[in-house]
mmCIF file of C-alpha atoms in Angstrom:
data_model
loop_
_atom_site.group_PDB
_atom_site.id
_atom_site.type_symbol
_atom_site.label_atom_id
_atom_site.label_comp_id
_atom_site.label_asym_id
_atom_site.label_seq_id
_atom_site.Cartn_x
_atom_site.Cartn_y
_atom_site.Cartn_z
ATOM 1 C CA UNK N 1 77.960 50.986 119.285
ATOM 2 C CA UNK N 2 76.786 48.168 116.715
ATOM 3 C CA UNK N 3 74.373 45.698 117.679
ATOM 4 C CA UNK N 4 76.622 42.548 118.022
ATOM 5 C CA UNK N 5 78.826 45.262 120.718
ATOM 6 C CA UNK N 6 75.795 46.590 122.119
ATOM 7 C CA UNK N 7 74.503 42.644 123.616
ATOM 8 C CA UNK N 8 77.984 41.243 124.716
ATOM 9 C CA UNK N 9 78.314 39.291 127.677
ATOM 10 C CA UNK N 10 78.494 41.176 130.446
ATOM 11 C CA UNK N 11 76.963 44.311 129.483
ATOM 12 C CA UNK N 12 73.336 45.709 130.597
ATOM 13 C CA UNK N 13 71.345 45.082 127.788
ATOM 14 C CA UNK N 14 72.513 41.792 127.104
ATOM 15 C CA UNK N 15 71.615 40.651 131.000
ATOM 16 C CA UNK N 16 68.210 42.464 130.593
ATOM 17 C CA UNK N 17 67.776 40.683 127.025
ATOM 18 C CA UNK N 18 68.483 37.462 128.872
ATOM 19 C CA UNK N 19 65.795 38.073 131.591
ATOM 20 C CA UNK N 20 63.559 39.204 128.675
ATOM 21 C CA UNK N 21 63.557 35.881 126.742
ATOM 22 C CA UNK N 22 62.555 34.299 129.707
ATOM 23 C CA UNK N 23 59.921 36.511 130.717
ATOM 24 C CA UNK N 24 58.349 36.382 127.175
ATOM 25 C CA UNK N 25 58.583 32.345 127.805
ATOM 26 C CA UNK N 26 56.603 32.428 131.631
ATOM 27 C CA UNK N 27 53.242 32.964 131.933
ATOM 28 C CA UNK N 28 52.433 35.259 134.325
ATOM 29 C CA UNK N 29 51.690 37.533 136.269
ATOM 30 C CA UNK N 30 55.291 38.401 137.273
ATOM 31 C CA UNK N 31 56.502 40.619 139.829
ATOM 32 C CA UNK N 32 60.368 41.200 139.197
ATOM 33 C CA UNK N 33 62.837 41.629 142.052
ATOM 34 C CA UNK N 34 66.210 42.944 141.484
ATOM 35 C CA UNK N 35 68.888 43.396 144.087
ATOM 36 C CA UNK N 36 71.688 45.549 143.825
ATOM 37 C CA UNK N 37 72.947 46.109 139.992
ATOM 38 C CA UNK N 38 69.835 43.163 139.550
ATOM 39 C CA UNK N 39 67.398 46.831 139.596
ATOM 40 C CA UNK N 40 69.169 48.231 136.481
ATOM 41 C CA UNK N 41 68.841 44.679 135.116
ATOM 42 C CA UNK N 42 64.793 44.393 135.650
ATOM 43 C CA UNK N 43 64.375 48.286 134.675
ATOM 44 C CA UNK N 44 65.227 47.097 131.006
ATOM 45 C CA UNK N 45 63.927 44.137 130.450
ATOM 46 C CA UNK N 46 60.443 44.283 132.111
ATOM 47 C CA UNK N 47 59.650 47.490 129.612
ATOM 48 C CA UNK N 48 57.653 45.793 126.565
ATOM 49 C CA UNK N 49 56.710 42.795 128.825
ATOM 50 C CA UNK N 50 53.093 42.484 129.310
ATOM 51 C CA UNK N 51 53.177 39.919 131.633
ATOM 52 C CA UNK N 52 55.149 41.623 134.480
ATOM 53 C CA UNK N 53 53.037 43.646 136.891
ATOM 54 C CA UNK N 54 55.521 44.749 139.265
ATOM 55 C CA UNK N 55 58.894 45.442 140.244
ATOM 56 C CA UNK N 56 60.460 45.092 143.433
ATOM 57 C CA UNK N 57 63.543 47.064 144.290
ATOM 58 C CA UNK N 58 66.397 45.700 147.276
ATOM 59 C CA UNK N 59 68.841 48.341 147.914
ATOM 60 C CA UNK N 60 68.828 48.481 143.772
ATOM 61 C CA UNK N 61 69.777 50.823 140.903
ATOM 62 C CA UNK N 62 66.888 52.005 138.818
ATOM 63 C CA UNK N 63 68.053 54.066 136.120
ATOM 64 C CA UNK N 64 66.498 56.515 133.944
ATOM 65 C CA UNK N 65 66.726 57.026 130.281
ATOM 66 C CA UNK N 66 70.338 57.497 129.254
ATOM 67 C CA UNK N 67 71.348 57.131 132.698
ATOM 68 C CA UNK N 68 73.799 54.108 133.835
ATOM 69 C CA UNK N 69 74.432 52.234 137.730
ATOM 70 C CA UNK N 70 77.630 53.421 137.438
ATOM 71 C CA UNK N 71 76.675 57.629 137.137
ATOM 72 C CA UNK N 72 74.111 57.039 140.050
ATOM 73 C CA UNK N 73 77.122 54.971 141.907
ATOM 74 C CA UNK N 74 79.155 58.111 141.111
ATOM 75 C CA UNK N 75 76.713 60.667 142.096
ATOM 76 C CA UNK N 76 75.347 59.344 145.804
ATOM 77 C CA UNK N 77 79.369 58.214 146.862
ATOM 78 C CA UNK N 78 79.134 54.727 147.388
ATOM 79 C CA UNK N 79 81.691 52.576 148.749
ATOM 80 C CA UNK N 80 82.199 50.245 145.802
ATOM 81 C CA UNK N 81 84.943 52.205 144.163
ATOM 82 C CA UNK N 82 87.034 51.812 147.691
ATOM 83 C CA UNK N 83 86.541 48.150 148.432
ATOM 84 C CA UNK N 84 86.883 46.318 144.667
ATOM 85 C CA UNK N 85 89.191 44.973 142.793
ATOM 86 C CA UNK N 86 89.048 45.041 139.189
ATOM 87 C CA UNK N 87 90.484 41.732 137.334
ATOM 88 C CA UNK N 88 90.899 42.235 133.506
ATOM 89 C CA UNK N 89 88.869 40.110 130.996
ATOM 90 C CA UNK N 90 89.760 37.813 128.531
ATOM 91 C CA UNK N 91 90.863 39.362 125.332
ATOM 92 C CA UNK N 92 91.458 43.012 127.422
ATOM 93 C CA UNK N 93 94.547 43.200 125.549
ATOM 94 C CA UNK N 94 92.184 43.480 122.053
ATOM 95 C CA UNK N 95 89.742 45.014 122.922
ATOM 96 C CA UNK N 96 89.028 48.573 121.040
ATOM 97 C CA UNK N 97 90.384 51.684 122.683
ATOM 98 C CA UNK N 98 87.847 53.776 122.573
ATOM 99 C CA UNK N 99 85.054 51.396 124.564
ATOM 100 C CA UNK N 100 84.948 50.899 128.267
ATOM 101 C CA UNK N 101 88.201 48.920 130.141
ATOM 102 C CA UNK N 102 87.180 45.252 129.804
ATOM 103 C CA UNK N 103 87.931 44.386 133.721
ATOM 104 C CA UNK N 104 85.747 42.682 136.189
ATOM 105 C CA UNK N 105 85.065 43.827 139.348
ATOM 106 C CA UNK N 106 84.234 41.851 143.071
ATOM 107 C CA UNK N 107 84.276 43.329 146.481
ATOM 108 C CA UNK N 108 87.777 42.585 148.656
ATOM 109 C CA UNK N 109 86.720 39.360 150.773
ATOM 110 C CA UNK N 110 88.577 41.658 153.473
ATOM 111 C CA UNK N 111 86.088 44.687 153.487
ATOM 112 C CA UNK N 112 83.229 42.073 152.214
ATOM 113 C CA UNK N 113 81.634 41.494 155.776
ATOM 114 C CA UNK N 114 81.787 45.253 156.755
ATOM 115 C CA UNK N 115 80.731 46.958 153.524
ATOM 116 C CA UNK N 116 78.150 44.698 151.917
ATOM 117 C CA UNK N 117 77.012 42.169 154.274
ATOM 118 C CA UNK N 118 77.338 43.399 157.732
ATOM 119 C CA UNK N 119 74.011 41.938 158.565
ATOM 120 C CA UNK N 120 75.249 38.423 158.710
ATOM 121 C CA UNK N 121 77.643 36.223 160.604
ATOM 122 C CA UNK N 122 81.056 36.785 159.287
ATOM 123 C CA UNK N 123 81.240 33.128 158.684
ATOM 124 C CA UNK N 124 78.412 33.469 156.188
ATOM 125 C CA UNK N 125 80.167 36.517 155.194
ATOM 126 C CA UNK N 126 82.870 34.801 154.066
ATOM 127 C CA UNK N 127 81.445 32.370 152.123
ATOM 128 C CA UNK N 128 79.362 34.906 150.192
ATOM 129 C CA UNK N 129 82.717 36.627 149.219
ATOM 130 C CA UNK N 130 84.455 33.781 148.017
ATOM 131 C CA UNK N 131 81.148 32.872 145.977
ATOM 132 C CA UNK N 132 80.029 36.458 144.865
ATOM 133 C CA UNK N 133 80.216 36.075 140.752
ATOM 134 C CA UNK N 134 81.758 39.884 139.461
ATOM 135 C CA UNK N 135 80.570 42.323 137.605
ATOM 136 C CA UNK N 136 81.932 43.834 134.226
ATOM 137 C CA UNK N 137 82.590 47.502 134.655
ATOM 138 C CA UNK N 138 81.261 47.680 131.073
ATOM 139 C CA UNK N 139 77.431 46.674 132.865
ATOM 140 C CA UNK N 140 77.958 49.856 135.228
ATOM 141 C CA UNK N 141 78.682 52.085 132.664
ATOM 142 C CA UNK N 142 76.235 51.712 130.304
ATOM 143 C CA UNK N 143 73.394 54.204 129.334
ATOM 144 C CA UNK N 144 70.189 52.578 130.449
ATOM 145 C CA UNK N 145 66.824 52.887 127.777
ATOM 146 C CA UNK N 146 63.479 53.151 128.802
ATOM 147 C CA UNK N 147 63.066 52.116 132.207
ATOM 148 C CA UNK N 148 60.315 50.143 133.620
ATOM 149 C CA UNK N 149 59.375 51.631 136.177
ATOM 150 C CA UNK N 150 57.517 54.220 134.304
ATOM 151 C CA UNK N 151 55.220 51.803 132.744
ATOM 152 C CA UNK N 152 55.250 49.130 135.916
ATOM 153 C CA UNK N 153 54.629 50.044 139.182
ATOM 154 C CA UNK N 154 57.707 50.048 141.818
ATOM 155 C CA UNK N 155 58.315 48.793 145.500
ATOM 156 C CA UNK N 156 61.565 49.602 146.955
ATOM 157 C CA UNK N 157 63.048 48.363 150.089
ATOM 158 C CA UNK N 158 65.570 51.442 151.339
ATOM 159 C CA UNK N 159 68.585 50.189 153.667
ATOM 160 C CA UNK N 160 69.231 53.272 155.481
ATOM 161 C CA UNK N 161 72.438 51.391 156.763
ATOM 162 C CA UNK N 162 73.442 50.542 153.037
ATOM 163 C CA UNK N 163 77.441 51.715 152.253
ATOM 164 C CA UNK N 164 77.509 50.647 148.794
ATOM 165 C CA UNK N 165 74.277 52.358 147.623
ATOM 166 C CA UNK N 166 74.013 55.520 150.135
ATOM 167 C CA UNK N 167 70.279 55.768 151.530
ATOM 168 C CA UNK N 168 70.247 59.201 149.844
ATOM 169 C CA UNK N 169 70.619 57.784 146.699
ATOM 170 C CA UNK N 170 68.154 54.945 147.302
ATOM 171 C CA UNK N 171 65.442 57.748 148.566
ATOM 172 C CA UNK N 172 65.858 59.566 144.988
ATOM 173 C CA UNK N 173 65.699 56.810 143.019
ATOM 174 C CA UNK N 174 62.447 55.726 145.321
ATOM 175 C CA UNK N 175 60.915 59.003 144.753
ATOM 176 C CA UNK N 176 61.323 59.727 141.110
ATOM 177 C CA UNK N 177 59.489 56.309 140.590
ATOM 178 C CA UNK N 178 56.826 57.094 143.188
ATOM 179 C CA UNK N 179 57.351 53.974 144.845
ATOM 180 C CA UNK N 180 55.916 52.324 147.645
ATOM 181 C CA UNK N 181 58.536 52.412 149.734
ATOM 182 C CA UNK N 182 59.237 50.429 153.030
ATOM 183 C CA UNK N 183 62.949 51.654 154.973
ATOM 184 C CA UNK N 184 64.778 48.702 156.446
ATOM 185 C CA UNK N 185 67.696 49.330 159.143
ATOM 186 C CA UNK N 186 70.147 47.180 157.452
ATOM 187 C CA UNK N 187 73.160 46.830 155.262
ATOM 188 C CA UNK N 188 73.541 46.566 151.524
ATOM 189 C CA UNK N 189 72.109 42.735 151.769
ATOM 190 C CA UNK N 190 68.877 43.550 152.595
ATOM 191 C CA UNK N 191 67.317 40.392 152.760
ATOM 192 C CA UNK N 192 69.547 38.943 155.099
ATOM 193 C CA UNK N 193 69.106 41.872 157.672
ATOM 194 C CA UNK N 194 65.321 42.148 157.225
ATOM 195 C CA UNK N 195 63.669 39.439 155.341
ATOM 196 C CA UNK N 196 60.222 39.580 156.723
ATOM 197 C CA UNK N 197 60.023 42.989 155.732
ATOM 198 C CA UNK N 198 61.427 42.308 152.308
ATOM 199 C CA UNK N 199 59.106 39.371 152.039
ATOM 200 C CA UNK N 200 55.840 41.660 152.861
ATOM 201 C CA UNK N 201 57.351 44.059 150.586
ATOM 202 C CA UNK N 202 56.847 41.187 147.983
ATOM 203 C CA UNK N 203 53.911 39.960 149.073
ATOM 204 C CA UNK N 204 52.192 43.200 149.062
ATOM 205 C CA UNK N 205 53.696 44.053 145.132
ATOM 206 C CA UNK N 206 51.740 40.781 144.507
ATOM 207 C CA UNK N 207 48.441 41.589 145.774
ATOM 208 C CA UNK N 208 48.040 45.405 143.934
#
């Protein structure tokens, strides 16, 4: 994949080169927090950055090397392949055969409430659906580089009530980092269902 391919919108390493350019513009220290696809997102861009001294997982993906969101997604049997829709890009129709479909993909404002934010009123539930910005398919199937989290240390918050990242999946992903790791009886949306605990989480990533 050439260079210009490899940091088109929408793909992994051109979200994590966005976050990068800002960390390398904010002095620090940093602690990152990523949420959700947000964890693959902070595991490559925090990986040269001095100024980060911790990252924060939320019911996130942390890939390894050559590793992408969308094997782990594949591996642990989350929900997401059973409750989104996928929405084709512009310029689908040219894009080159051989690379990754150029669709979108958001959660069915139907199944939203249940699946990813059960830990909030549905009223709120709905409003988050009709909001929620989707995701390129191309950013959950690409290979991951280095990740951070071998250089930075990592705090992950495990929602043992999660359907769209499996708690078995979040417990690997916790443990290959050797994380400090605090396990939150919620849904997907973490910090809705438990945000003191997310918050101390936080907190405590700040004061190592």
């Amino acid at each position: 994949m050439g260079g210009d391919q490899h940091l088109r919108p929408g793909c992994l390493h051109h979200d994590a080169e966005y976050l990068r350019t800002t960390l390398a513009t904010t002095p620090g220290p940093i602690v990152l927090v990523g949420h959700s696809y947000g964890g693959a997102v902070i595991t490559q861009a925090a990986t040269d950055a001095e100024n980060v001294t911790a990252l924060v997982y939320v019911a996130a993906f942390a890939p390894d090397q050559d590793e992408s969101a969308g094997e782990l997604d594949q591996r642990f049997g989350g929900a997401a392949q059973q409750v989104t829709t996928a929405r084709p890009l512009p310029g689908a129709d040219q894009a080159a055969p051989e690379g990754p479909p150029q669709v979108e993909l958001s959660i069915d404002p139907a199944r939203f409430h249940e699946v990813f934010a059960p830990d909030t009123t549905a009223a709120n539930a709905a409003v988050m659906a009709a909001a929620q910005r989707p995701l390129a398919l191309a950013a959950m199937l690409e290979r991951a580089g280095a990740p951070a989290w071998k250089r930075h240390p990592g705090y992950y918050a495990i929602a043992t009530e999660d359907q769209m990242i499996p708690v078995a999946g979040q417990r690997f992903m916790a443990e290959r980092m050797n994380a400090t790791v605090v396990e939150v009886p919620t849904g997907h949306v973490a910090m809705l269902g438990a945000p003191e605990a997310i918050a101390d989480l936080i907190t405590t990533a700040t004061e190592r």
